[in-house]
Amino acid sequence: MVFRKALILALPLFVYGLRTKRATCPDGVNTAINAQCCALFPVVKDLVDNFFTNECGDSAHGALRLLFHDAIGIGSTGGGGADGSIAVFNETELTFHANLGIDDILDEIGPFMQAHSNVLTPGDFIQLAGAVSLVQCPGAPRIQFLMGRAPPKAASPPNLVPEPFDSVQSILQRFEPLGLTLEETVAVIGGSHSVAGADDVIPDLEGVPFDQTPSVFDTQIFVDVQLRGTMFTGQGGNQGEVQSAVAGLVRLQSDHLLARDSATNCAWQSFANNQQRIQTFFASGVQKLALLGQNPSKMVDCSEVIPSAIAFHGSATLPPGQTMEDIEQACATASFPVLPTQPGPPTTVPAIPQV
């Protein structure tokens, strides 16, 4: 977002294959269970050092968004899926309204993709970059990476990427045929927005965060979106935006509705202040997306090249000046977790620095 079952073969969480004798890579530094994965260590180092610059910043956010937009654009007649079509057939796919702003991240990551084109196909590169982007963010899970995607054959069909003004029902109808559960769908959307900001959602405003901690993969977004004091701003240039209760943030209409619709509000609330739960369901959902249109049995598990995840031991909080009375309770079967309030007067959340 801004965000047929026959198309996906899902793998369990954190399956890294049977442990066998490790091979020493040609660089003399790294080792790998499968020698084919050795060529990926320099790619990962280049991304971490020179593209992400060891930060959970705008480039990491963009790479994760690219992973999602490339993968979910898959139809029943061929074309699209996690195959790199959004890069190869960009003249077509960037005309889709839901892909507004994707040209920025493609322009930035394109030279890296080209530099390593002798090692990775576009689909493999996008999924590897997305997996590496996550471990730049404290609290994010370390997900699988399987190599072996063929070059894309056609562009994705249009109108397959969910948009900020879509209804909850249309969002669920898009994700369910792809094999994602209700909890995985909510986790993928909310978790992605935990480390993201507005990208052309608001005209002339870039990098406006969706929650108070855009450089940390945490559960704060499930709190910030549940606060009262919001209103729809209408259509036109701000279509899909909801005025946030926290200064400096923007709330997507789709997030607002996911937190309140009877079909999803309890799933949304279940992730508030539950770091392990969001990591688990987010990882399983993203790993399913990463294999859309692929046959895992014909791929090589190179998950070991993904750097270690960065732990996060904090917890969600209410923003300064807010209390539990400001939470708009929506789930009818469970109470919202009781959270402390940040000290001090209300402040404005700064924008995400743009590359």
XYZ file of C-alpha atoms in Angstrom:
355
model
C 0.000 0.000 0.000
C 1.128 3.718 0.421
C 0.066 -0.569 0.371
C -5.140 -17.721 -6.349
C -4.158 -19.885 -3.795
C -2.609 -21.886 -6.622
C -0.068 -19.107 -7.082
C 1.730 -19.558 -3.768
C 3.495 -22.279 -1.892
C 4.119 -21.014 1.624
C 7.005 -22.099 3.809
C 7.099 -22.208 7.604
C 8.674 -19.378 9.533
C 12.457 -19.269 9.747
C 13.123 -22.428 7.775
C 16.794 -22.306 6.903
C 17.246 -25.863 5.682
C 19.051 -28.794 7.181
C 22.419 -27.946 8.687
C 25.189 -29.569 6.658
C 28.892 -28.989 6.151
C 29.621 -25.369 5.380
C 31.651 -24.327 2.364
C 34.227 -21.549 2.545
C 33.317 -18.795 0.109
C 35.839 -17.473 -2.436
C 36.258 -14.291 -0.381
C 37.892 -16.370 2.337
C 35.739 -14.644 4.943
C 32.239 -16.029 4.702
C 30.966 -19.582 4.711
C 27.714 -20.945 3.360
C 25.727 -24.147 3.491
C 25.081 -23.787 -0.229
C 28.011 -22.465 -2.250
C 25.593 -20.694 -4.620
C 24.791 -18.275 -1.797
C 28.400 -17.078 -1.515
C 27.902 -14.562 -4.315
C 25.237 -12.788 -2.263
C 27.449 -11.698 0.639
C 29.030 -8.833 -1.389
C 25.576 -7.759 -2.559
C 24.289 -7.590 1.005
C 27.363 -5.661 2.158
C 26.963 -3.166 -0.690
C 23.301 -2.611 0.204
C 23.938 -2.247 3.937
C 26.961 0.048 3.617
C 26.129 2.130 0.573
C 22.357 2.088 0.121
C 20.828 1.701 3.564
C 23.950 3.161 5.243
C 23.156 1.043 8.302
C 19.977 3.025 9.007
C 16.271 2.339 9.183
C 15.654 5.413 7.083
C 13.989 6.435 3.860
C 15.925 3.940 1.714
C 15.026 1.010 3.974
C 11.394 2.097 4.030
C 11.377 2.347 0.232
C 12.925 -1.086 -0.288
C 10.267 -2.680 1.907
C 7.530 -0.890 -0.012
C 9.067 -2.060 -3.291
C 9.028 -5.683 -2.075
C 5.321 -5.393 -1.336
C 4.277 -3.578 -4.509
C 6.207 -5.932 -6.776
C 4.892 -9.084 -5.120
C 1.209 -8.358 -4.646
C 0.661 -7.309 -8.239
C -0.159 -10.799 -9.465
C -3.211 -11.890 -11.402
C -4.620 -15.177 -12.643
C -3.493 -14.781 -16.262
C 0.279 -14.498 -15.761
C 2.554 -11.528 -15.215
C 3.528 -9.923 -11.972
C 4.134 -11.474 -8.576
C 7.503 -11.482 -6.827
C 9.395 -11.469 -10.113
C 10.788 -7.953 -10.518
C 8.215 -6.890 -13.102
C 7.782 -3.540 -11.362
C 11.387 -2.736 -12.311
C 11.596 -4.356 -15.753
C 8.174 -3.211 -16.935
C 8.208 0.052 -14.991
C 6.840 2.068 -17.909
C 3.610 0.117 -17.462
C 3.428 -0.555 -13.732
C 4.409 2.958 -12.637
C 1.323 4.275 -14.404
C -0.845 2.404 -11.873
C -2.211 4.860 -9.310
C -1.294 2.651 -6.375
C 2.380 2.770 -7.428
C 2.606 6.553 -7.144
C 6.017 7.377 -5.686
C 7.594 3.984 -6.448
C 9.647 5.665 -9.179
C 11.700 7.362 -6.451
C 12.894 4.137 -4.841
C 13.459 2.526 -8.260
C 15.647 5.460 -9.290
C 17.667 5.130 -6.085
C 18.048 1.366 -6.026
C 18.325 0.904 -9.790
C 22.124 1.358 -9.978
C 22.587 -1.295 -7.265
C 20.270 -3.674 -9.107
C 22.215 -3.131 -12.316
C 25.600 -3.516 -10.597
C 24.603 -6.957 -9.305
C 22.585 -8.124 -12.316
C 25.173 -10.819 -13.023
C 24.286 -12.405 -9.661
C 20.581 -11.755 -9.142
C 17.529 -11.426 -11.349
C 15.374 -8.330 -10.723
C 12.879 -10.387 -8.703
C 15.581 -11.888 -6.515
C 17.242 -8.509 -6.013
C 14.031 -6.775 -4.919
C 13.192 -9.533 -2.436
C 16.757 -9.654 -1.079
C 16.843 -5.877 -0.650
C 13.497 -5.995 1.138
C 14.671 -8.696 3.528
C 17.888 -6.787 4.256
C 15.956 -3.538 4.728
C 13.999 -5.077 7.587
C 17.059 -5.922 9.674
C 18.146 -2.285 9.501
C 15.157 -1.531 11.737
C 15.279 -2.454 15.443
C 12.456 -4.839 16.291
C 11.918 -6.177 12.782
C 12.015 -9.943 12.152
C 14.694 -11.656 10.087
C 12.864 -13.317 7.220
C 13.708 -15.988 4.670
C 15.333 -15.308 1.350
C 15.049 -17.902 -1.399
C 16.967 -17.345 -4.652
C 15.976 -18.569 -8.088
C 13.305 -16.287 -9.559
C 13.274 -16.210 -13.340
C 13.254 -12.829 -15.112
C 9.721 -11.437 -15.443
C 7.829 -12.189 -18.626
C 5.139 -9.515 -18.463
C 3.922 -6.564 -16.475
C 1.543 -6.986 -13.586
C -2.132 -6.460 -14.394
C -3.499 -3.141 -13.039
C -5.622 -2.511 -9.951
C -4.100 -5.238 -7.769
C -2.226 -3.157 -5.187
C -4.467 -2.021 -2.283
C -4.758 1.743 -1.830
C -5.196 3.991 1.241
C -8.851 4.732 0.454
C -9.902 1.105 -0.105
C -12.532 -0.447 2.146
C -11.646 -3.158 4.627
C -13.714 -5.635 2.647
C -11.857 -4.938 -0.603
C -8.486 -5.225 1.176
C -9.399 -8.598 2.665
C -10.744 -9.794 -0.681
C -7.390 -8.964 -2.253
C -5.223 -10.715 0.346
C -7.283 -13.850 1.044
C -6.798 -15.488 -2.396
C -3.042 -15.017 -1.959
C -3.054 -17.310 1.059
C -2.658 -14.729 3.821
C -4.714 -15.121 6.972
C -6.648 -12.251 8.516
C -3.936 -11.756 11.150
C -1.163 -11.854 8.540
C -2.974 -9.297 6.401
C -3.367 -6.847 9.271
C 0.211 -7.481 10.416
C 1.700 -6.926 6.967
C -0.171 -3.650 6.499
C 0.292 -2.309 10.020
C 3.842 -3.588 10.371
C 4.904 -2.048 7.060
C 3.433 1.283 8.101
C 5.300 1.082 11.409
C 8.468 1.890 9.450
C 7.083 4.159 6.763
C 5.851 7.621 5.928
C 3.574 9.324 3.442
C 4.861 9.070 -0.121
C 2.727 11.299 -2.340
C -0.341 10.688 -0.134
C -0.321 14.386 0.717
C 0.655 16.716 -2.146
C 4.047 18.393 -1.602
C 4.607 16.619 1.720
C 7.041 13.721 1.815
C 8.269 11.639 4.706
C 5.391 12.400 7.086
C 5.426 9.371 9.464
C 2.490 7.085 10.119
C 3.472 6.589 13.765
C 5.738 8.184 16.357
C 8.646 5.759 15.813
C 9.229 5.366 12.050
C 12.815 4.158 12.536
C 11.730 1.269 14.790
C 9.652 -1.757 13.828
C 7.390 -1.787 16.866
C 3.710 -1.774 17.752
C 3.314 1.975 18.207
C 1.250 2.328 15.049
C -1.442 0.072 16.527
C -1.769 2.599 19.347
C -1.468 5.853 17.411
C -4.123 4.804 14.897
C -6.503 3.805 17.707
C -6.504 7.275 19.308
C -9.596 9.453 19.197
C -9.695 12.991 17.862
C -9.539 12.178 14.173
C -11.719 13.023 11.236
C -11.812 12.262 7.562
C -10.447 15.109 5.480
C -12.489 14.305 2.411
C -11.522 13.511 -1.148
C -9.435 15.327 -3.704
C -5.755 15.836 -3.020
C -5.969 14.295 0.436
C -7.946 11.236 -0.588
C -7.026 8.379 1.697
C -5.813 10.608 4.541
C -7.251 10.924 8.032
C -6.193 13.695 10.379
C -4.032 12.152 13.087
C -4.425 12.847 16.786
C -0.644 13.252 17.058
C 0.983 16.359 15.594
C 3.360 15.571 12.741
C 1.741 12.268 11.804
C -0.607 11.322 8.993
C -3.080 8.482 9.290
C -4.151 6.491 6.272
C -7.871 5.975 5.900
C -7.319 2.238 5.387
C -5.407 1.955 8.681
C -8.135 3.944 10.457
C -10.780 1.545 9.154
C -8.777 -1.634 9.829
C -8.540 -0.537 13.478
C -12.308 -0.038 13.717
C -14.085 -2.397 11.331
C -15.693 -5.370 13.092
C -13.917 -7.772 10.726
C -10.416 -6.607 11.682
C -10.498 -4.449 14.830
C -9.648 -7.279 17.240
C -6.793 -8.449 15.031
C -5.478 -4.873 14.894
C -5.740 -4.473 18.665
C -4.039 -7.845 19.273
C -0.742 -6.407 18.023
C -0.755 -3.359 20.313
C 2.180 -3.729 22.705
C 2.780 -7.337 21.626
C 6.141 -7.271 19.840
C 6.501 -11.025 19.441
C 3.047 -11.348 17.893
C 3.610 -8.653 15.266
C 7.009 -10.117 14.385
C 5.550 -13.592 13.937
C 2.540 -12.710 11.790
C 4.361 -10.034 9.806
C 7.194 -12.417 8.933
C 4.885 -15.233 7.872
C 2.789 -12.856 5.747
C 5.757 -11.226 4.019
C 7.348 -14.596 3.309
C 4.157 -15.674 1.547
C 4.190 -12.493 -0.542
C 7.856 -13.041 -1.429
C 6.981 -16.380 -3.037
C 3.943 -15.321 -5.066
C 4.241 -16.884 -8.500
C 7.290 -18.933 -7.480
C 7.976 -22.621 -6.823
C 10.081 -22.868 -3.635
C 11.123 -26.445 -4.429
C 13.133 -25.099 -7.366
C 14.800 -22.318 -5.369
C 17.911 -22.149 -3.198
C 17.538 -21.169 0.455
C 20.052 -18.369 1.013
C 18.477 -17.029 4.196
C 21.850 -17.237 5.932
C 23.119 -14.167 4.022
C 20.563 -11.937 5.759
C 22.261 -10.110 8.669
C 21.083 -10.663 12.212
C 17.990 -8.822 13.378
C 18.350 -5.911 15.800
C 16.512 -6.501 19.056
C 13.999 -4.008 20.411
C 13.063 -4.130 24.082
C 10.818 -1.092 24.370
C 7.046 -0.957 24.585
C 4.223 1.044 23.122
C 3.109 4.191 24.923
C 0.489 6.892 24.753
C 1.742 10.225 23.380
C 2.253 13.130 25.813
C -1.028 14.582 27.022
C -3.067 11.491 26.087
C -4.662 8.959 28.441
C -6.410 5.634 28.024
C -9.644 7.623 27.660
C -8.307 8.815 24.301
C -8.193 5.260 22.936
C -11.241 4.589 20.755
C -12.048 1.042 21.843
C -13.339 -0.977 18.891
C -12.779 -4.674 19.642
C -15.835 -6.015 21.455
C -14.200 -9.112 22.941
C -11.028 -7.767 24.575
C -9.907 -4.564 26.248
C -7.135 -2.448 24.822
C -3.867 -2.980 26.745
C -3.244 -0.409 29.465
C -0.308 1.794 28.444
C 1.724 4.495 30.174
C 1.778 8.064 28.876
C 4.998 9.618 27.658
C 6.126 12.445 29.980
C 6.202 16.082 29.003
C 4.021 18.358 26.876
C 2.696 17.312 23.451
C 5.309 17.512 20.702
C 5.394 17.302 16.928
C 6.860 14.162 15.402
C 9.596 15.152 12.925
C 9.432 14.117 9.293
C 11.566 11.265 7.982
C 14.691 12.711 6.301
C 14.471 12.136 2.529
C 17.305 10.717 0.456
